[in-house]
Amino acid sequence: MAIQPVNLDLCNGCKICVRICPTDVFRMDPESGKAVARYPEDCMLCGFCELDCPEGALTVTPEKHSRLIMSWG
C-alpha cells in the first residue's frame, strides 16, 4: 500500500492531511481526534501529506499494489 497507517503517537490532530489530500484518503477519528488513512487504496502517491505534516506522522512509499490498467490507442 502506498500510504502507511498514520503514526498516532506523532499525529497532533491538526487536519492538514485531511485538507491537503487531493483524493480524500484521510478522515479524522472522532474518538482520538487524530487522522486515519480511511481510503488508502485511493492514494495517488503525490506525497503532499508527508511533506506538509508538521509532526512527521505520515509516510508514503513508492509501492502501490493495484491492478494493472492498460490503455489501447
PDB file of N, CA and C in Angstrom, residues 10-20 35 48-58:
ATOM      1  N   LEU A  10       2.613  10.291  16.878  1.00  0.00           N
ATOM      2  CA  LEU A  10       3.135  11.569  16.394  1.00  0.00           C
ATOM      3  C   LEU A  10       2.037  12.545  15.959  1.00  0.00           C
ATOM      4  N   CYS A  11       0.905  12.020  15.501  1.00  0.00           N
ATOM      5  CA  CYS A  11      -0.176  12.875  14.985  1.00  0.00           C
ATOM      6  C   CYS A  11      -0.697  13.794  16.083  1.00  0.00           C
ATOM      7  N   ASN A  12      -0.813  15.094  15.740  1.00  0.00           N
ATOM      8  CA  ASN A  12      -1.330  16.060  16.712  1.00  0.00           C
ATOM      9  C   ASN A  12      -2.765  16.495  16.400  1.00  0.00           C
ATOM     10  N   GLY A  13      -3.374  15.910  15.359  1.00  0.00           N
ATOM     11  CA  GLY A  13      -4.759  16.227  15.029  1.00  0.00           C
ATOM     12  C   GLY A  13      -4.960  17.549  14.333  1.00  0.00           C
ATOM     13  N   CYS A  14      -3.959  18.052  13.637  1.00  0.00           N
ATOM     14  CA  CYS A  14      -4.036  19.377  13.009  1.00  0.00           C
ATOM     15  C   CYS A  14      -4.925  19.416  11.757  1.00  0.00           C
ATOM     16  N   LYS A  15      -5.236  18.279  11.176  1.00  0.00           N
ATOM     17  CA  LYS A  15      -6.115  18.143   9.996  1.00  0.00           C
ATOM     18  C   LYS A  15      -5.490  18.638   8.697  1.00  0.00           C
ATOM     19  N   ILE A  16      -4.205  18.906   8.679  1.00  0.00           N
ATOM     20  CA  ILE A  16      -3.564  19.355   7.440  1.00  0.00           C
ATOM     21  C   ILE A  16      -3.676  18.278   6.365  1.00  0.00           C
ATOM     22  N   CYS A  17      -3.442  17.036   6.722  1.00  0.00           N
ATOM     23  CA  CYS A  17      -3.512  15.949   5.734  1.00  0.00           C
ATOM     24  C   CYS A  17      -4.922  15.801   5.172  1.00  0.00           C
ATOM     25  N   VAL A  18      -5.925  15.984   6.009  1.00  0.00           N
ATOM     26  CA  VAL A  18      -7.316  15.887   5.562  1.00  0.00           C
ATOM     27  C   VAL A  18      -7.607  16.974   4.530  1.00  0.00           C
ATOM     28  N   ARG A  19      -7.107  18.180   4.772  1.00  0.00           N
ATOM     29  CA  ARG A  19      -7.366  19.298   3.862  1.00  0.00           C
ATOM     30  C   ARG A  19      -6.523  19.227   2.589  1.00  0.00           C
ATOM     31  N   ILE A  20      -5.289  18.717   2.683  1.00  0.00           N
ATOM     32  CA  ILE A  20      -4.357  18.782   1.556  1.00  0.00           C
ATOM     33  C   ILE A  20      -4.517  17.624   0.568  1.00  0.00           C
ATOM     34  N   ALA A  35      -5.870  11.860  12.744  1.00  0.00           N
ATOM     35  CA  ALA A  35      -6.133  11.451  11.367  1.00  0.00           C
ATOM     36  C   ALA A  35      -5.954   9.948  11.199  1.00  0.00           C
ATOM     37  N   PHE A  48       1.948  14.948  -0.823  1.00  0.00           N
ATOM     38  CA  PHE A  48       1.632  16.220  -0.176  1.00  0.00           C
ATOM     39  C   PHE A  48       1.443  16.050   1.328  1.00  0.00           C
ATOM     40  N   CYS A  49       0.770  14.983   1.726  1.00  0.00           N
ATOM     41  CA  CYS A  49       0.510  14.766   3.150  1.00  0.00           C
ATOM     42  C   CYS A  49       1.815  14.593   3.927  1.00  0.00           C
ATOM     43  N   GLU A  50       2.723  13.816   3.381  1.00  0.00           N
ATOM     44  CA  GLU A  50       4.001  13.579   4.049  1.00  0.00           C
ATOM     45  C   GLU A  50       4.827  14.867   4.132  1.00  0.00           C
ATOM     46  N   LEU A  51       4.823  15.649   3.069  1.00  0.00           N
ATOM     47  CA  LEU A  51       5.579  16.902   3.053  1.00  0.00           C
ATOM     48  C   LEU A  51       5.026  17.944   4.016  1.00  0.00           C
ATOM     49  N   ASP A  52       3.703  18.005   4.131  1.00  0.00           N
ATOM     50  CA  ASP A  52       3.074  19.057   4.923  1.00  0.00           C
ATOM     51  C   ASP A  52       2.791  18.686   6.369  1.00  0.00           C
ATOM     52  N   CYS A  53       2.942  17.424   6.739  1.00  0.00           N
ATOM     53  CA  CYS A  53       2.677  17.022   8.125  1.00  0.00           C
ATOM     54  C   CYS A  53       3.746  17.629   9.044  1.00  0.00           C
ATOM     55  N   PRO A  54       3.351  18.486   9.970  1.00  0.00           N
ATOM     56  CA  PRO A  54       4.334  19.142  10.826  1.00  0.00           C
ATOM     57  C   PRO A  54       4.995  18.208  11.840  1.00  0.00           C
ATOM     58  N   GLU A  55       4.390  17.057  12.074  1.00  0.00           N
ATOM     59  CA  GLU A  55       4.908  16.129  13.077  1.00  0.00           C
ATOM     60  C   GLU A  55       5.616  14.916  12.475  1.00  0.00           C
ATOM     61  N   GLY A  56       5.579  14.760  11.150  1.00  0.00           N
ATOM     62  CA  GLY A  56       6.202  13.600  10.515  1.00  0.00           C
ATOM     63  C   GLY A  56       5.456  12.303  10.782  1.00  0.00           C
ATOM     64  N   ALA A  57       4.139  12.390  10.934  1.00  0.00           N
ATOM     65  CA  ALA A  57       3.323  11.226  11.274  1.00  0.00           C
ATOM     66  C   ALA A  57       2.911  10.398  10.060  1.00  0.00           C
ATOM     67  N   LEU A  58       3.241  10.869   8.853  1.00  0.00           N
ATOM     68  CA  LEU A  58       2.797  10.189   7.636  1.00  0.00           C
ATOM     69  C   LEU A  58       3.975   9.732   6.795  1.00  0.00           C
TER      70      LEU A  58
END
